[in-house]
Amino acid sequence: MKSQLKTIPLADIIPYWRNPRDNNDMAVQMVIDSISEYGYQAPIVVDTKNVIILGHTRYKALRKIGAETVDVLVSDLDETLAR
């Protein structure tokens, strides 16, 4: 497995449609508070098609605060394993 850290437009990221944590407004606010206090520390992990593997709550928080670009870790993890 190989990964690459890069900066992409937040608008290019695609949430995984079967994300089990879809209703988490309280968690999103906690992440917003954390980013405000400590900065953006843990990149969202996406596949080679920019679909989120890890980091849906961070994604929602960044959208809510108006981020335009974001650091992501692009993983070449097999699609079946990523699910």
CSV table of N, CA and C in Angstrom, one decimal:
chain,number,residue,atom,x,y,z
A,1,MET,N,0.8,-1.2,0.0
A,1,MET,CA,0.0,0.0,0.0
A,1,MET,C,0.9,1.2,0.0
A,2,LYS,N,0.5,2.2,-0.8
A,2,LYS,CA,1.3,3.4,-1.0
A,2,LYS,C,0.4,4.6,-0.7
A,3,SER,N,0.8,5.6,-0.1
A,3,SER,CA,0.0,6.8,0.2
A,3,SER,C,0.8,8.0,-0.2
A,4,GLN,N,0.1,9.1,-0.5
A,4,GLN,CA,0.7,10.4,-0.9
A,4,GLN,C,0.0,11.5,-0.2
A,5,LEU,N,0.7,12.4,0.4
A,5,LEU,CA,0.1,13.6,1.0
A,5,LEU,C,0.0,14.7,0.0
A,6,LYS,N,-1.2,15.3,-0.2
A,6,LYS,CA,-1.3,16.4,-1.1
A,6,LYS,C,-2.4,17.3,-0.7
A,7,THR,N,-2.4,18.5,-1.3
A,7,THR,CA,-3.4,19.5,-1.0
A,7,THR,C,-4.3,19.6,-2.2
A,8,ILE,N,-5.6,19.5,-1.9
A,8,ILE,CA,-6.6,19.6,-3.0
A,8,ILE,C,-7.8,20.5,-2.6
A,9,PRO,N,-8.6,20.9,-3.6
A,9,PRO,CA,-9.8,21.7,-3.2
A,9,PRO,C,-10.7,20.9,-2.4
A,10,LEU,N,-11.3,21.4,-1.4
A,10,LEU,CA,-12.3,20.7,-0.6
A,10,LEU,C,-13.4,20.2,-1.5
A,11,ALA,N,-13.8,21.0,-2.4
A,11,ALA,CA,-14.9,20.7,-3.3
A,11,ALA,C,-14.7,19.4,-4.2
A,12,ASP,N,-13.4,19.0,-4.3
A,12,ASP,CA,-13.1,17.8,-5.1
A,12,ASP,C,-13.3,16.5,-4.2
A,13,ILE,N,-13.5,16.6,-2.9
A,13,ILE,CA,-13.6,15.5,-2.1
A,13,ILE,C,-15.1,15.0,-2.1
A,14,ILE,N,-15.2,13.6,-2.2
A,14,ILE,CA,-16.5,13.0,-2.3
A,14,ILE,C,-16.7,12.1,-1.1
A,15,PRO,N,-17.8,12.5,-0.3
A,15,PRO,CA,-18.1,11.6,0.8
A,15,PRO,C,-18.5,10.2,0.4
A,16,TYR,N,-18.1,9.2,1.1
A,16,TYR,CA,-18.5,7.8,0.9
A,16,TYR,C,-20.0,7.7,1.1
A,17,TRP,N,-20.8,7.3,0.2
A,17,TRP,CA,-22.2,7.3,0.3
A,17,TRP,C,-22.8,6.4,1.4
A,18,ARG,N,-22.0,5.5,1.8
A,18,ARG,CA,-22.5,4.6,2.9
A,18,ARG,C,-21.9,4.9,4.2
A,19,ASN,N,-21.4,6.1,4.4
A,19,ASN,CA,-20.8,6.5,5.7
A,19,ASN,C,-21.8,6.2,6.8
A,20,PRO,N,-21.4,5.4,7.8
A,20,PRO,CA,-22.4,5.1,8.9
A,20,PRO,C,-22.6,6.3,9.9
A,21,ARG,N,-21.7,7.3,9.9
A,21,ARG,CA,-21.8,8.4,10.8
A,21,ARG,C,-22.4,9.6,10.1
A,22,ASP,N,-23.6,9.5,9.6
A,22,ASP,CA,-24.1,10.6,8.8
A,22,ASP,C,-24.8,11.7,9.7
A,23,ASN,N,-25.3,11.4,10.8
A,23,ASN,CA,-26.0,12.4,11.7
A,23,ASN,C,-25.1,12.7,12.9
A,24,ASN,N,-24.1,13.5,12.8
A,24,ASN,CA,-23.2,13.8,13.9
A,24,ASN,C,-22.9,15.2,14.0
A,25,ASP,N,-23.9,16.1,14.1
A,25,ASP,CA,-23.7,17.5,14.2
A,25,ASP,C,-22.9,17.9,15.4
A,26,MET,N,-23.1,17.2,16.5
A,26,MET,CA,-22.4,17.5,17.8
A,26,MET,C,-20.9,17.2,17.6
A,27,ALA,N,-20.5,16.1,16.9
A,27,ALA,CA,-19.2,15.8,16.7
A,27,ALA,C,-18.5,16.8,15.7
A,28,VAL,N,-19.3,17.2,14.7
A,28,VAL,CA,-18.7,18.2,13.8
A,28,VAL,C,-18.4,19.5,14.5
A,29,GLN,N,-19.2,20.0,15.5
A,29,GLN,CA,-18.9,21.2,16.2
A,29,GLN,C,-17.6,21.0,17.1
A,30,MET,N,-17.5,19.8,17.6
A,30,MET,CA,-16.3,19.5,18.4
A,30,MET,C,-15.0,19.5,17.6
A,31,VAL,N,-15.1,19.0,16.4
A,31,VAL,CA,-14.0,19.1,15.4
A,31,VAL,C,-13.7,20.5,15.0
A,32,ILE,N,-14.7,21.3,14.8
A,32,ILE,CA,-14.5,22.7,14.5
A,32,ILE,C,-13.8,23.4,15.6
A,33,ASP,N,-14.2,23.2,16.9
A,33,ASP,CA,-13.6,23.7,18.0
A,33,ASP,C,-12.1,23.3,18.1
A,34,SER,N,-11.8,22.0,17.8
A,34,SER,CA,-10.5,21.5,17.9
A,34,SER,C,-9.6,22.2,16.8
A,35,ILE,N,-10.1,22.3,15.6
A,35,ILE,CA,-9.4,22.9,14.5
A,35,ILE,C,-9.1,24.4,14.9
A,36,SER,N,-10.1,25.1,15.5
A,36,SER,CA,-9.9,26.5,15.9
A,36,SER,C,-8.8,26.6,16.9
A,37,GLU,N,-8.7,25.6,17.8
A,37,GLU,CA,-7.7,25.7,18.9
A,37,GLU,C,-6.3,25.2,18.5
A,38,TYR,N,-6.3,24.1,17.8
A,38,TYR,CA,-5.0,23.4,17.5
A,38,TYR,C,-4.6,23.4,16.1
A,39,GLY,N,-5.5,23.8,15.2
A,39,GLY,CA,-5.2,23.8,13.7
A,39,GLY,C,-5.6,22.4,13.2
A,40,TYR,N,-5.5,22.3,11.9
A,40,TYR,CA,-5.8,21.1,11.2
A,40,TYR,C,-4.6,20.1,11.2
A,41,GLN,N,-4.7,19.1,12.0
A,41,GLN,CA,-3.6,18.2,12.3
A,41,GLN,C,-3.6,16.9,11.6
A,42,ALA,N,-4.8,16.3,11.4
A,42,ALA,CA,-4.9,15.0,10.8
A,42,ALA,C,-5.6,15.0,9.5
A,43,PRO,N,-4.9,14.7,8.4
A,43,PRO,CA,-5.4,14.8,7.1
A,43,PRO,C,-6.6,13.8,6.9
A,44,ILE,N,-7.5,14.1,6.0
A,44,ILE,CA,-8.5,13.2,5.6
A,44,ILE,C,-7.9,12.2,4.7
A,45,VAL,N,-8.3,10.9,4.8
A,45,VAL,CA,-7.8,9.9,3.9
A,45,VAL,C,-8.8,9.6,2.8
A,46,VAL,N,-8.3,9.7,1.6
A,46,VAL,CA,-9.2,9.5,0.4
A,46,VAL,C,-8.6,8.4,-0.5
A,47,ASP,N,-9.4,7.9,-1.3
A,47,ASP,CA,-8.9,6.9,-2.3
A,47,ASP,C,-8.4,7.7,-3.5
A,48,THR,N,-8.0,7.0,-4.6
A,48,THR,CA,-7.5,7.7,-5.8
A,48,THR,C,-8.5,8.4,-6.5
A,49,LYS,N,-9.8,8.2,-6.2
A,49,LYS,CA,-10.9,9.0,-6.8
A,49,LYS,C,-11.4,10.1,-5.9
A,50,ASN,N,-10.7,10.4,-4.8
A,50,ASN,CA,-11.0,11.4,-3.9
A,50,ASN,C,-12.3,11.1,-3.0
A,51,VAL,N,-12.6,9.8,-2.9
A,51,VAL,CA,-13.7,9.4,-2.1
A,51,VAL,C,-13.1,9.2,-0.7
A,52,ILE,N,-13.8,9.7,0.3
A,52,ILE,CA,-13.3,9.6,1.7
A,52,ILE,C,-13.3,8.2,2.2
A,53,ILE,N,-12.2,7.8,2.8
A,53,ILE,CA,-12.0,6.5,3.5
A,53,ILE,C,-12.1,6.8,5.0
A,54,LEU,N,-11.4,7.8,5.4
A,54,LEU,CA,-11.4,8.2,6.9
A,54,LEU,C,-11.5,9.7,6.9
A,55,GLY,N,-12.4,10.3,7.8
A,55,GLY,CA,-12.4,11.7,8.0
A,55,GLY,C,-13.7,12.4,7.6
A,56,HIS,N,-14.8,11.7,7.6
A,56,HIS,CA,-16.1,12.4,7.2
A,56,HIS,C,-16.4,13.6,8.1
A,57,THR,N,-16.2,13.4,9.4
A,57,THR,CA,-16.5,14.5,10.3
A,57,THR,C,-15.5,15.7,10.1
A,58,ARG,N,-14.3,15.4,9.9
A,58,ARG,CA,-13.3,16.5,9.6
A,58,ARG,C,-13.8,17.2,8.3
A,59,TYR,N,-14.2,16.4,7.3
A,59,TYR,CA,-14.7,17.0,6.0
A,59,TYR,C,-15.8,18.0,6.3
A,60,LYS,N,-16.8,17.5,7.1
A,60,LYS,CA,-18.0,18.3,7.3
A,60,LYS,C,-17.6,19.6,8.1
A,61,ALA,N,-16.7,19.4,9.1
A,61,ALA,CA,-16.2,20.6,9.8
A,61,ALA,C,-15.5,21.6,9.0
A,62,LEU,N,-14.7,21.1,8.1
A,62,LEU,CA,-13.9,22.0,7.2
A,62,LEU,C,-14.9,22.7,6.2
A,63,ARG,N,-15.9,22.1,5.8
A,63,ARG,CA,-16.9,22.7,4.9
A,63,ARG,C,-17.6,23.8,5.7
A,64,LYS,N,-18.0,23.5,6.9
A,64,LYS,CA,-18.7,24.4,7.7
A,64,LYS,C,-17.9,25.7,8.0
A,65,ILE,N,-16.6,25.6,8.2
A,65,ILE,CA,-15.8,26.8,8.4
A,65,ILE,C,-15.3,27.5,7.2
A,66,GLY,N,-15.7,26.9,6.0
A,66,GLY,CA,-15.4,27.6,4.8
A,66,GLY,C,-14.0,27.3,4.2
A,67,ALA,N,-13.4,26.2,4.6
A,67,ALA,CA,-12.1,25.9,4.0
A,67,ALA,C,-12.2,25.7,2.5
A,68,GLU,N,-11.2,26.2,1.8
A,68,GLU,CA,-11.2,26.0,0.3
A,68,GLU,C,-10.3,24.8,-0.2
A,69,THR,N,-9.2,24.7,0.5
A,69,THR,CA,-8.3,23.6,0.2
A,69,THR,C,-8.0,22.8,1.5
A,70,VAL,N,-7.6,21.6,1.3
A,70,VAL,CA,-7.3,20.7,2.5
A,70,VAL,C,-6.2,19.7,2.1
A,71,ASP,N,-5.4,19.4,3.1
A,71,ASP,CA,-4.4,18.4,3.0
A,71,ASP,C,-5.1,17.0,3.1
A,72,VAL,N,-4.8,16.1,2.2
A,72,VAL,CA,-5.4,14.8,2.2
A,72,VAL,C,-4.3,13.8,2.1
A,73,LEU,N,-4.5,12.6,2.6
A,73,LEU,CA,-3.6,11.5,2.3
A,73,LEU,C,-4.3,10.6,1.3
A,74,VAL,N,-3.7,10.5,0.1
A,74,VAL,CA,-4.3,9.7,-0.9
A,74,VAL,C,-3.8,8.3,-0.8
A,75,SER,N,-4.7,7.3,-0.6
A,75,SER,CA,-4.3,5.9,-0.4
A,75,SER,C,-4.7,5.1,-1.7
A,76,ASP,N,-3.8,4.2,-2.1
A,76,ASP,CA,-4.1,3.3,-3.2
A,76,ASP,C,-4.7,2.0,-2.7
A,77,LEU,N,-5.3,2.1,-1.5
A,77,LEU,CA,-5.9,0.9,-0.9
A,77,LEU,C,-7.0,0.4,-1.9
A,78,ASP,N,-7.0,-0.9,-2.0
A,78,ASP,CA,-8.1,-1.6,-2.9
A,78,ASP,C,-9.5,-1.1,-2.4
A,79,GLU,N,-10.3,-0.9,-3.4
A,79,GLU,CA,-11.7,-0.4,-3.1
A,79,GLU,C,-12.5,-1.3,-2.1
A,80,THR,N,-12.3,-2.5,-2.2
A,80,THR,CA,-13.0,-3.5,-1.3
A,80,THR,C,-12.5,-3.3,0.1
A,81,LEU,N,-11.2,-3.2,0.3
A,81,LEU,CA,-10.6,-3.0,1.6
A,81,LEU,C,-10.9,-1.7,2.2
A,82,ALA,N,-11.0,-0.7,1.3
A,82,ALA,CA,-11.3,0.7,1.8
A,82,ALA,C,-12.7,0.8,2.4
A,83,ARG,N,-13.7,0.0,1.9
A,83,ARG,CA,-15.0,0.0,2.4
A,83,ARG,C,-15.0,-0.5,3.8
